[in-house]
XYZ file of C-alpha atoms in Angstrom:
726
model
C 23.591 17.748 1.660
C 21.006 15.151 3.220
C 19.095 15.867 6.391
C 16.739 14.193 8.449
C 13.742 16.143 9.849
C 10.282 15.313 11.560
C 7.317 17.157 11.356
C 4.401 18.021 9.631
C 4.404 18.239 5.600
C 0.732 19.670 5.945
C 3.121 22.845 6.303
C 4.299 22.611 2.654
C 5.247 24.176 0.555
C 9.051 24.386 1.019
C 9.718 27.233 2.659
C 6.982 26.830 5.552
C 8.208 23.428 5.633
C 11.943 24.246 6.167
C 12.376 27.251 7.634
C 14.012 27.961 10.494
C 14.283 24.175 11.308
C 16.478 22.335 8.778
C 19.944 23.826 9.276
C 22.816 24.225 7.056
C 25.478 21.583 7.701
C 28.686 20.366 5.522
C 27.853 18.389 2.582
C 28.069 14.502 3.872
C 30.477 12.334 1.611
C 27.598 10.086 0.143
C 29.989 7.234 0.343
C 30.347 7.278 4.449
C 27.073 7.200 4.946
C 24.838 5.423 2.401
C 26.874 4.444 -0.852
C 24.798 6.640 -2.882
C 21.561 8.598 -2.931
C 19.446 6.421 -0.959
C 17.398 6.490 2.579
C 17.794 4.948 5.785
C 15.151 5.549 8.619
C 15.974 5.256 12.532
C 13.677 3.962 15.372
C 12.677 6.686 18.149
C 11.823 4.991 21.122
C 11.477 5.757 25.060
C 14.211 5.014 25.417
C 16.521 7.146 23.887
C 14.303 10.671 25.192
C 14.765 11.917 28.688
C 11.768 12.795 30.570
C 11.179 16.498 30.816
C 12.541 17.751 34.213
C 11.791 21.794 33.527
C 7.909 21.691 31.555
C 8.474 25.186 32.360
C 11.326 25.894 29.870
C 9.789 28.995 27.692
C 9.740 28.099 23.707
C 11.850 31.602 23.809
C 15.215 29.843 24.502
C 14.656 27.858 22.085
C 13.557 30.281 19.769
C 16.921 32.164 20.928
C 19.189 28.107 20.599
C 17.911 27.669 16.800
C 19.406 31.062 16.429
C 22.621 30.239 17.508
C 25.213 28.464 15.039
C 25.414 24.489 15.494
C 28.284 23.126 15.550
C 29.793 19.840 15.309
C 30.290 18.818 18.944
C 29.504 15.786 18.506
C 28.062 12.277 16.222
C 24.795 13.526 16.628
C 22.745 16.517 17.457
C 19.054 15.891 18.217
C 16.324 18.113 18.745
C 13.345 16.405 20.601
C 9.984 17.943 21.117
C 8.821 17.365 24.529
C 5.780 18.415 26.838
C 4.956 21.193 24.109
C 8.256 23.087 23.922
C 11.820 21.731 22.479
C 15.053 21.326 23.821
C 18.263 19.779 22.431
C 20.449 16.986 23.323
C 23.817 16.356 22.319
C 25.137 12.590 22.047
C 28.727 12.665 23.669
C 31.493 9.755 23.200
C 30.802 6.626 22.528
C 26.468 7.535 23.171
C 26.355 6.465 26.982
C 25.991 9.677 28.407
C 24.392 13.080 26.565
C 24.320 16.756 27.600
C 21.953 19.508 27.140
C 23.630 22.439 25.335
C 25.049 25.414 27.568
C 23.628 23.405 30.760
C 25.824 20.906 31.325
C 25.869 17.152 31.548
C 22.537 15.971 33.081
C 23.295 12.410 33.586
C 23.981 8.747 31.776
C 21.131 7.591 29.343
C 20.482 4.722 31.717
C 19.346 7.116 34.782
C 16.805 8.955 32.275
C 13.349 8.041 32.438
C 11.472 6.912 29.483
C 9.506 9.669 28.216
C 6.910 9.016 25.977
C 5.405 12.512 23.719
C 1.939 13.402 23.128
C 2.910 13.077 19.244
C 4.029 10.877 16.420
C 7.394 11.052 14.966
C 7.788 11.586 11.278
C 10.713 11.134 9.895
C 11.668 12.962 6.342
C 14.824 13.319 4.214
C 15.823 16.130 2.183
C 18.226 16.013 -0.475
C 19.183 19.158 -1.506
C 21.416 20.817 -4.768
C 24.663 23.178 -5.072
C 22.686 25.541 -4.199
C 20.548 24.811 -1.127
C 17.690 24.093 -2.398
C 15.124 20.989 -1.597
C 14.822 18.455 -4.337
C 13.534 15.561 -2.469
C 12.042 14.485 0.117
C 10.887 11.035 1.996
C 9.103 9.909 4.018
C 10.949 7.018 6.030
C 7.810 6.325 8.631
C 7.162 3.628 6.496
C 10.349 1.519 7.150
C 10.552 2.241 10.698
C 10.007 0.340 14.136
C 7.046 0.551 16.248
C 6.465 4.651 17.170
C 5.148 5.605 20.208
C 2.184 7.790 19.928
C -0.584 8.942 22.109
C -3.924 10.583 21.722
C -4.870 10.941 25.421
C -2.930 12.832 28.500
C -1.238 10.123 29.326
C 0.341 7.476 26.668
C 1.204 4.507 27.117
C 3.136 1.323 25.165
C 0.291 -0.412 23.956
C -0.643 2.691 21.946
C 3.130 1.870 20.079
C 2.207 1.709 16.367
C 3.571 1.591 12.833
C 2.273 3.090 9.714
C 4.084 2.944 6.341
C 2.831 6.231 4.672
C 3.376 7.888 1.720
C 5.522 11.329 0.702
C 3.237 13.260 2.522
C 0.692 12.915 5.524
C -1.044 14.798 8.057
C 0.909 14.909 11.638
C -1.457 14.785 14.607
C 1.173 17.450 15.859
C 2.885 20.658 14.848
C 5.880 20.188 16.951
C 9.022 18.941 14.656
C 11.930 16.969 15.535
C 15.299 17.041 13.337
C 18.361 14.626 13.186
C 21.128 16.282 11.456
C 23.811 13.695 10.562
C 27.614 15.023 10.505
C 30.424 13.734 9.410
C 32.510 12.818 11.653
C 34.880 9.817 10.178
C 32.963 6.476 9.478
C 28.831 7.432 10.124
C 28.142 3.931 10.294
C 30.893 2.838 12.867
C 29.665 5.467 15.257
C 26.511 4.430 14.950
C 27.153 0.648 15.721
C 28.944 2.568 18.886
C 25.457 3.772 19.904
C 23.588 2.025 22.440
C 20.445 3.227 21.675
C 17.560 2.248 19.491
C 18.614 4.544 17.218
C 20.522 2.031 14.728
C 20.413 0.215 11.243
C 20.840 -3.094 13.384
C 17.569 -2.124 14.997
C 15.903 -2.482 11.504
C 17.618 -5.647 10.725
C 19.558 -3.538 8.022
C 23.182 -5.016 7.685
C 26.038 -2.288 8.623
C 27.002 -2.169 4.925
C 26.762 -0.243 1.645
C 23.074 -0.035 0.736
C 22.012 -2.753 -1.458
C 21.520 -1.658 -4.981
C 19.820 -2.467 -8.728
C 20.768 -0.921 -12.081
C 17.737 -1.530 -14.904
C 19.813 -0.892 -17.949
C 18.830 0.476 -20.730
C 14.882 0.130 -21.161
C 12.317 2.219 -22.159
C 10.754 4.026 -18.837
C 6.972 5.185 -18.225
C 7.601 7.907 -15.671
C 5.309 11.020 -14.737
C 5.313 13.827 -15.744
C 4.144 16.235 -12.699
C 3.313 19.473 -14.613
C 1.006 18.220 -17.116
C -0.426 14.537 -15.066
C 0.738 12.179 -17.809
C 3.647 9.404 -18.548
C 6.837 11.069 -19.352
C 8.489 8.706 -21.588
C 12.140 7.915 -21.078
C 13.845 6.309 -23.320
C 17.241 4.379 -23.819
C 17.522 5.105 -19.829
C 18.262 3.414 -16.807
C 16.759 3.253 -13.330
C 18.497 2.506 -9.984
C 17.195 0.915 -7.379
C 18.735 0.866 -3.817
C 16.900 -0.846 -0.901
C 13.223 -0.424 -1.503
C 13.507 3.026 -3.438
C 13.881 4.575 -6.554
C 17.272 6.238 -6.334
C 17.961 7.992 -9.372
C 16.684 7.229 -13.222
C 19.009 8.829 -15.956
C 20.595 8.146 -19.592
C 21.953 4.834 -20.359
C 24.742 6.443 -21.525
C 25.738 8.241 -18.058
C 28.301 6.060 -15.456
C 26.096 7.442 -12.203
C 26.601 3.873 -10.889
C 27.597 3.233 -7.499
C 30.202 0.182 -6.740
C 28.944 -3.123 -5.952
C 25.895 -2.501 -8.292
C 23.722 -5.467 -9.713
C 23.561 -4.386 -13.391
C 20.460 -6.008 -15.257
C 20.416 -4.955 -18.930
C 16.453 -4.675 -19.900
C 16.909 -2.966 -23.683
C 14.243 -3.504 -25.561
C 12.270 -3.556 -22.430
C 8.913 -1.470 -21.204
C 9.554 -0.299 -17.865
C 5.978 0.333 -15.992
C 5.141 1.540 -12.149
C 3.651 -1.588 -10.999
C -0.140 -1.687 -11.026
C -2.785 -0.750 -8.270
C -5.655 -3.089 -7.425
C -8.178 -0.619 -4.854
C -10.960 -3.819 -4.148
C -10.327 -7.195 -3.986
C -12.067 -9.889 -1.845
C -8.447 -12.131 -1.704
C -9.848 -15.297 0.402
C -12.212 -16.456 -1.822
C -9.436 -18.084 -4.531
C -10.751 -22.005 -4.712
C -13.673 -20.913 -5.827
C -12.185 -20.209 -9.093
C -14.523 -20.859 -11.999
C -17.885 -22.441 -10.616
C -19.090 -18.732 -10.465
C -18.657 -18.519 -14.110
C -22.379 -17.438 -15.198
C -23.823 -16.085 -11.331
C -25.468 -13.218 -10.290
C -24.973 -10.253 -7.676
C -28.165 -11.709 -5.871
C -26.731 -15.544 -6.052
C -23.049 -14.369 -5.122
C -24.183 -12.971 -1.823
C -25.800 -16.044 -0.892
C -23.698 -18.761 -2.373
C -20.176 -17.373 -2.417
C -20.633 -14.111 0.182
C -19.196 -13.464 3.423
C -22.700 -14.045 4.819
C -22.847 -17.606 3.119
C -21.878 -20.741 3.977
C -18.381 -20.158 3.697
C -18.141 -18.817 6.872
C -19.025 -22.322 8.694
C -16.703 -24.019 6.253
C -13.711 -22.712 5.138
C -10.687 -23.883 7.105
C -7.430 -21.827 8.611
C -5.715 -23.250 5.741
C -8.220 -22.888 2.797
C -8.001 -19.294 4.366
C -4.155 -19.398 3.766
C -3.703 -20.942 0.922
C -6.490 -18.868 -1.193
C -4.878 -15.734 -0.229
C -1.367 -16.568 -0.878
C -2.519 -18.181 -4.411
C -4.683 -15.119 -5.400
C -2.027 -12.590 -4.383
C 0.587 -14.679 -6.713
C -1.818 -14.447 -9.515
C -2.033 -10.581 -8.870
C 1.779 -10.838 -8.737
C 2.408 -12.938 -11.757
C 0.326 -9.631 -13.636
C 2.185 -6.877 -12.531
C -0.241 -6.047 -9.990
C 1.632 -4.724 -6.903
C -0.591 -3.159 -5.012
C -3.929 -4.433 -3.575
C -6.391 -3.241 -1.178
C -7.976 -5.787 0.294
C -11.513 -5.854 2.183
C -10.725 -8.827 3.759
C -14.717 -9.657 4.865
C -13.585 -14.240 5.752
C -12.672 -12.564 8.826
C -14.668 -15.425 10.686
C -13.032 -15.998 13.148
C -9.638 -15.819 15.032
C -8.207 -18.363 13.143
C -9.202 -17.929 10.171
C -8.682 -14.234 10.073
C -5.108 -15.088 11.553
C -4.703 -17.940 8.578
C -5.929 -14.861 5.952
C -3.773 -12.153 6.899
C -0.518 -14.403 7.284
C -1.099 -15.768 3.875
C -1.078 -12.204 2.833
C 2.055 -11.171 4.735
C 3.656 -14.188 3.552
C 2.830 -14.021 -0.071
C 5.001 -10.372 -0.485
C 3.035 -8.320 -1.988
C 2.011 -5.087 -1.128
C -1.461 -5.613 0.315
C -3.343 -2.883 2.797
C -5.280 -5.435 4.253
C -8.587 -3.975 5.631
C -9.831 -6.284 8.272
C -13.728 -6.627 7.529
C -15.517 -5.603 10.640
C -18.861 -7.243 10.459
C -22.211 -8.669 11.926
C -21.793 -12.363 11.953
C -23.742 -15.011 13.901
C -21.239 -17.002 14.750
C -20.758 -15.400 18.258
C -17.534 -13.381 16.991
C -18.206 -10.481 18.157
C -17.422 -6.802 16.401
C -16.079 -6.450 19.846
C -13.842 -9.856 19.510
C -13.104 -8.470 15.761
C -11.526 -5.558 17.087
C -9.759 -7.396 19.705
C -8.154 -9.811 17.053
C -7.663 -6.571 14.760
C -5.164 -5.191 17.487
C -4.064 -8.680 17.874
C -2.918 -8.604 14.398
C -1.435 -5.360 14.313
C 1.254 -6.458 17.428
C 1.774 -9.081 15.459
C 3.084 -6.526 12.229
C 4.452 -4.628 13.945
C 6.965 -7.371 15.848
C 7.477 -9.052 12.675
C 9.252 -5.384 11.302
C 7.071 -6.426 8.086
C 5.976 -3.040 6.261
C 4.722 -3.772 2.976
C 1.367 -5.221 4.346
C -0.413 -2.576 6.418
C -3.890 -2.768 8.003
C -6.783 -0.903 7.116
C -10.589 -1.544 7.861
C -13.342 -2.712 5.893
C -16.808 -1.973 7.203
C -20.389 -1.663 5.234
C -22.447 -0.957 8.287
C -22.716 2.485 7.782
C -26.148 1.967 6.486
C -27.430 -0.761 8.293
C -25.971 -1.339 11.681
C -26.083 0.886 15.635
C -25.130 4.253 15.800
C -23.628 3.157 19.019
C -21.541 0.451 16.562
C -20.606 2.954 13.992
C -19.132 5.198 16.342
C -17.435 2.424 17.939
C -15.710 1.029 14.856
C -15.056 4.782 13.723
C -13.229 5.670 16.769
C -11.098 2.664 16.909
C -10.374 3.719 13.539
C -8.902 6.971 14.698
C -7.445 5.484 17.239
C -5.816 2.727 15.224
C -3.796 4.661 12.861
C -5.051 2.484 10.180
C -4.129 2.801 6.617
C -7.221 3.060 4.801
C -10.784 2.347 5.021
C -12.892 0.894 1.947
C -16.970 0.153 1.893
C -19.061 -1.278 -0.939
C -21.609 1.338 -1.758
C -24.314 0.686 -4.724
C -27.143 2.874 -4.294
C -29.979 2.407 -6.543
C -32.017 -1.247 -6.131
C -29.228 -2.743 -4.708
C -30.226 -0.318 -1.710
C -26.043 -0.598 -0.221
C -26.276 3.284 0.374
C -22.424 3.083 2.205
C -22.438 6.641 0.234
C -20.360 9.446 0.653
C -23.291 11.642 1.407
C -24.128 9.277 4.020
C -20.701 9.595 5.437
C -20.818 13.043 5.597
C -24.296 13.258 7.496
C -22.766 12.045 10.725
C -21.271 14.086 13.370
C -18.609 15.007 12.914
C -19.021 13.730 9.150
C -16.916 10.692 8.337
C -15.518 12.497 5.129
C -13.568 15.692 6.610
C -12.616 14.381 9.852
C -10.974 11.018 9.522
C -6.899 10.974 9.060
C -6.845 8.392 6.452
C -8.468 7.685 2.908
C -11.647 6.268 2.282
C -12.182 4.015 -0.615
C -15.805 3.294 -2.051
C -16.010 0.288 -4.161
C -18.662 0.273 -6.978
C -20.663 3.584 -6.675
C -22.834 1.917 -9.266
C -25.632 4.167 -8.843
C -24.220 7.304 -7.164
C -25.319 10.751 -7.304
C -24.300 14.115 -8.290
C -24.096 14.983 -4.476
C -21.688 11.780 -4.135
C -19.198 13.040 -6.768
C -19.299 16.611 -5.513
C -18.431 15.589 -1.763
C -15.892 12.843 -3.449
C -13.763 15.877 -5.013
C -14.808 18.026 -1.669
C -13.165 15.965 0.347
C -10.351 14.048 -1.430
C -12.116 10.641 -1.328
C -11.329 8.202 -3.996
C -14.444 5.436 -5.543
C -13.099 2.131 -6.670
C -14.457 0.829 -9.776
C -14.222 -2.494 -10.847
C -15.640 -2.728 -14.499
C -15.346 -6.239 -15.080
C -16.761 -7.363 -12.042
C -20.046 -4.442 -12.496
C -20.480 -6.502 -16.089
C -19.971 -9.820 -14.631
C -22.482 -9.437 -11.636
C -25.164 -6.681 -12.833
C -24.053 -4.068 -10.650
C -23.607 -1.863 -13.792
C -21.515 1.550 -13.688
C -23.915 3.820 -15.885
C -22.408 7.112 -14.242
C -19.442 6.056 -13.003
C -17.206 7.494 -16.181
C -18.441 10.788 -14.417
C -16.612 11.026 -11.521
C -13.213 9.086 -13.454
C -11.065 12.186 -11.711
C -11.837 10.708 -8.068
C -11.658 7.359 -9.379
C -9.008 4.480 -9.600
C -9.965 0.681 -10.884
C -9.887 -2.427 -8.513
C -10.557 -6.335 -9.480
C -12.952 -7.003 -6.643
C -13.583 -11.459 -6.841
C -10.961 -12.542 -9.174
C -12.382 -16.223 -8.967
C -15.299 -15.076 -11.402
C -12.081 -13.717 -14.012
C -8.729 -12.673 -14.051
C -6.726 -10.716 -11.507
C -5.083 -8.226 -14.317
C -5.248 -4.802 -13.920
C -4.632 -4.408 -17.564
C -7.257 -6.352 -18.499
C -9.557 -4.084 -15.916
C -7.758 -0.597 -17.597
C -8.450 -1.751 -21.313
C -12.325 -3.392 -20.335
C -13.206 0.359 -19.037
C -11.214 1.996 -21.464
C -13.173 0.567 -24.462
C -16.522 0.640 -22.655
C -16.346 4.426 -21.715
C -15.555 4.563 -25.024
C -18.430 2.512 -26.732
C -20.830 4.790 -24.142
C -19.785 8.237 -25.566
C -19.438 7.542 -28.507
C -22.786 5.879 -28.816
C -24.157 9.449 -27.120
C -22.875 10.895 -30.352
C -24.607 8.489 -32.902
C -27.538 7.572 -31.161
C -28.676 10.335 -29.604
C -27.389 13.261 -31.616
C -26.710 11.262 -34.699
C -23.818 13.348 -35.010
C -19.989 11.804 -36.100
C -17.142 11.975 -33.217
C -15.071 14.492 -34.022
C -12.366 12.937 -30.913
C -11.487 9.506 -29.502
C -13.103 10.437 -25.623
C -10.887 8.318 -23.607
C -7.100 7.628 -24.130
C -4.836 5.231 -23.527
C -2.857 7.547 -21.005
C -5.890 7.747 -19.466
C -6.616 4.239 -18.977
C -3.311 3.778 -17.372
C -3.265 6.490 -15.111
C -6.108 4.941 -13.101
C -4.680 1.885 -12.387
C -0.967 3.245 -11.623
C -1.198 7.068 -10.022
C -4.932 7.490 -9.769
C -4.686 4.126 -6.706
C -2.097 5.654 -5.467
C -3.566 8.901 -4.905
C -6.793 6.819 -3.685
C -4.207 5.838 -0.751
C -2.739 8.717 -0.179
C 0.558 7.310 -1.243
C 2.526 9.699 -3.418
C 5.353 7.140 -3.547
C 3.741 4.465 -5.002
C 2.568 4.054 -8.911
C 4.922 6.185 -9.937
C 8.517 5.925 -11.348
C 9.680 8.902 -10.289
C 13.449 9.624 -7.736
C 12.384 8.145 -4.214
C 9.287 6.574 -5.123
C 8.632 3.132 -4.020
C 10.408 0.444 -6.249
C 7.767 -1.276 -7.301
C 8.595 -2.026 -10.913
C 6.801 -4.589 -13.761
C 8.781 -4.944 -16.443
C 7.481 -6.170 -20.131
C 8.776 -7.687 -22.485
C 8.928 -5.500 -25.946
C 9.950 -7.765 -28.600
C 7.230 -10.825 -27.934
C 4.950 -11.081 -30.870
C 2.131 -9.166 -29.862
C 4.365 -6.724 -28.843
C 6.896 -6.309 -31.315
C 6.945 -3.218 -33.265
C 5.865 -0.635 -30.443
C 6.568 2.673 -30.573
C 4.070 3.793 -27.705
C 5.137 1.989 -24.622
C 1.366 3.036 -22.705
C -0.635 1.956 -25.806
C 1.585 -1.134 -25.975
C 0.410 -2.088 -22.591
C -2.739 -0.902 -22.476
C -4.467 -2.396 -25.560
C -1.138 -5.319 -27.063
C -0.009 -6.615 -23.347
C -1.097 -10.122 -22.267
C 0.365 -11.533 -19.042
C 2.689 -13.237 -20.725
C 4.291 -10.107 -21.510
C 5.165 -9.726 -17.545
C 8.707 -10.485 -17.336
C 9.192 -9.094 -14.415
C 8.356 -7.850 -11.164
C 9.883 -5.989 -8.311
C 8.056 -4.998 -4.482
C 9.662 -2.739 -2.419
C 12.963 -3.524 -4.138
C 12.570 -7.235 -4.136
C 12.045 -8.991 -6.751
C 8.609 -11.590 -6.948
C 9.113 -12.123 -10.029
C 12.401 -12.622 -12.226
C 12.630 -13.746 -15.873
C 8.993 -15.266 -16.163
C 9.533 -17.126 -12.630
C 7.623 -16.050 -9.250
C 9.579 -15.438 -6.759
C 8.592 -16.295 -2.991
C 9.692 -14.171 -0.402
C 12.563 -14.767 1.575
C 12.448 -17.200 4.713
C 8.231 -17.726 4.286
C 7.811 -21.110 6.075
C 4.150 -22.647 4.497
C 2.430 -23.036 8.249
C 0.018 -26.536 6.728
C 2.810 -27.925 4.533
C 3.053 -31.591 4.965
C 6.810 -32.129 4.582
C 10.036 -30.123 4.917
C 10.988 -30.414 1.501
C 7.729 -28.740 0.557
C 8.851 -25.156 1.823
C 11.132 -22.969 3.390
C 13.328 -22.690 6.720
C 12.960 -19.436 7.312
C 17.131 -18.730 6.698
C 17.429 -17.915 3.206
C 18.458 -21.040 1.701
C 16.613 -24.007 1.091
C 15.720 -26.500 3.585
C 18.680 -28.932 2.593
C 21.394 -25.222 2.694
C 21.123 -24.482 -0.997
C 21.019 -20.922 -2.551
C 17.424 -18.919 -2.802
C 16.493 -20.371 -5.695
C 15.590 -23.522 -4.704
C 13.878 -21.899 -1.689
C 11.919 -20.625 -3.658
C 11.000 -22.885 -5.451
C 10.294 -25.040 -2.442
C 7.645 -22.612 -1.233
C 6.184 -21.999 -4.305
C 5.285 -25.838 -4.705
C 4.425 -25.784 -0.807
C 1.743 -22.902 -2.241
C 0.583 -25.266 -5.241
C 0.352 -28.281 -3.494
C -1.749 -26.672 -0.309
C -4.139 -24.682 -2.558
C -5.169 -27.537 -4.919
C -6.262 -29.529 -2.334
C -8.356 -26.693 -0.957
C -9.629 -26.318 -4.022
C -11.232 -29.280 -4.848
C -12.201 -29.871 -1.023
C -14.148 -26.531 -1.696
C -15.310 -27.193 -4.894
C -16.979 -30.648 -4.176
C -18.715 -29.220 -1.578
C -20.608 -26.133 -3.314
C -21.200 -28.611 -6.026
C -23.581 -30.233 -3.564
C -25.513 -27.212 -2.304
C -28.413 -26.117 -4.565
C -28.954 -23.357 -5.863
C -30.234 -20.541 -4.825
C -34.039 -20.201 -5.868
C -34.198 -16.145 -6.840
C -37.707 -15.470 -7.108
C -40.345 -13.068 -5.522
C -38.828 -9.970 -3.741
C -34.963 -10.227 -3.405
C -33.373 -9.134 0.238
C -32.862 -5.788 -0.385
C -36.398 -5.557 -0.922
C -37.274 -5.464 -4.136
C -38.430 -7.511 -6.546
C -36.249 -9.837 -8.888
C -36.230 -9.620 -12.765
C -35.723 -11.740 -15.576
C -32.901 -10.541 -18.383
C -33.625 -11.800 -21.871
C -31.607 -14.622 -21.988
C -29.009 -15.119 -25.528
C -29.404 -17.568 -28.138
C -26.222 -18.155 -29.785
C -26.902 -20.883 -31.688
C -29.354 -21.935 -34.578
C -32.264 -23.940 -34.051
C -33.700 -24.701 -31.039
C -30.955 -24.921 -28.642
C -29.502 -21.250 -27.481
C -25.913 -22.480 -26.777
C -26.042 -21.636 -22.814
């Protein structure tokens, strides 16, 4: 039996969440419903929900109703919350008229004034075993069209929003609402006739069997919730239906629905997609020209307050972001938290955003709100954010979500800070991210600081907060991260490359994830970051025993499993997305396939060790994001229907219809899109690099902008004789 349910997952555990709301209904024939164990969400809009004409209807009436036996009196039984109470509606016939149980017909849908509720609908799908015990729950809001939400007394349409979420999140209201799908002929045919917005067609999903792909015969790195460690499933198969993992089972089983595409993955390792919790995607055009830079030089020459504000065009932003995301996808990085501080104007921000969406990566695109000196004010940026959010909703986009990046907690006025945070709360953002270095770097957007505001930003925000770097974080910061379940993003290579350092970060790994930072200075491969972090942490902890204590280490202080956890599960937890970073039933189908037979992988026994310590990007053969291939058999695959806005010829882009410009197949269209991105990015990179080559290198002498003096580290010598090889 499947039950679609609306409610507050904060009411977990199961008993509190289900009773007395989830009514037992006859089991569905899944082939009549969805063909296999999969998920569908419906749009719930004001046109469907009638205005409450009896606000004095008391809750005890509903209490009486819910004790009655629910009979199959219509195609669909819906209980909706309104005006703080609940009442039931039954759709009759073709759905053009509705009836209130035990109170008679109340008129046609056309005559009911829309009513918007002071709550945000949340849909969940339960799957029950034969004993009636729930064995899965999925949050379906991530696939829904705009919902109506209000935080005031008078809800309005301009507050429509959409937020992809994880399996669990806090609902703004304890009110609940359920949809029980009853077996009555062909469910799809019945739904097709409903003149309501709760149809599959309104979601752009064809009224046919769900698309399924079976990855058969590989080694799957799943997840054991009890031990919080990888669960290795050898010779297993993984079934993907639409955007989710429908099931995982031994390859000897025949649990395969009809019309499933089967792919033999024998000899391959199936890993969750990797998660990068800190990135600046727009800077790709700087690639290789900052190989020996420092953080101080970066701030003046390459950062958000550099001449990039004036010199980067919308085209530069679009192609730089697109190319940067393709690099990530090529390496199996499927989710990226982009601290998007290239928001210099509406034009550059819009192009930056479009390059993100068109890439097909799962990006938590955090609009950089910052004090610029070019007339693009904080209020202008907030207004631009709203427009981009509306675009996201109108596109029906679910893979890209919007967050906010803000570094002004330690430097801006209290009025500005309060404005930004109030806007963040109202906007239902997916995440807020901020830079925190501390120590001589001063940038002190610390957990301690955010907790000092009244009310505390750590305890009173409905979204996760990610603190990037945390180089000189304090013990109090670490305590607050644990108490409030907020996360640190450690960027190992960045903090070594630029000189942030991370002397204490290994002490808070239980509340940390890993990130890339600036991929123009090194690769965007998260496995490399995990390997660097693993070995540098081992070195540090070994040295404590050997050098400080003159003792011989008894154990290796950090394992490959822990390093793997940091780039998968930990990243998902930082985002409060239980459906990411794991290969389990119900999770998003973000999957990476490694070639286990390559020269450097051949002979592996431990798949986690093989990935963390032996693999390279060339071993990543296939990458799936949200159930769609973004890399297949070693070749990147473009998102279907992308039209490159800055392409010079029609043959260098797709035409948006799923075929290529000449009417051929999807492969040809993908090749055209990739060719256009490559050409556009190369033109941009040559122009940008030429401009920067003419600029003088900043003279870092005297006192740094942070108010502390510059110091000179020893310059290394690797060559015999008078030269040093620098």
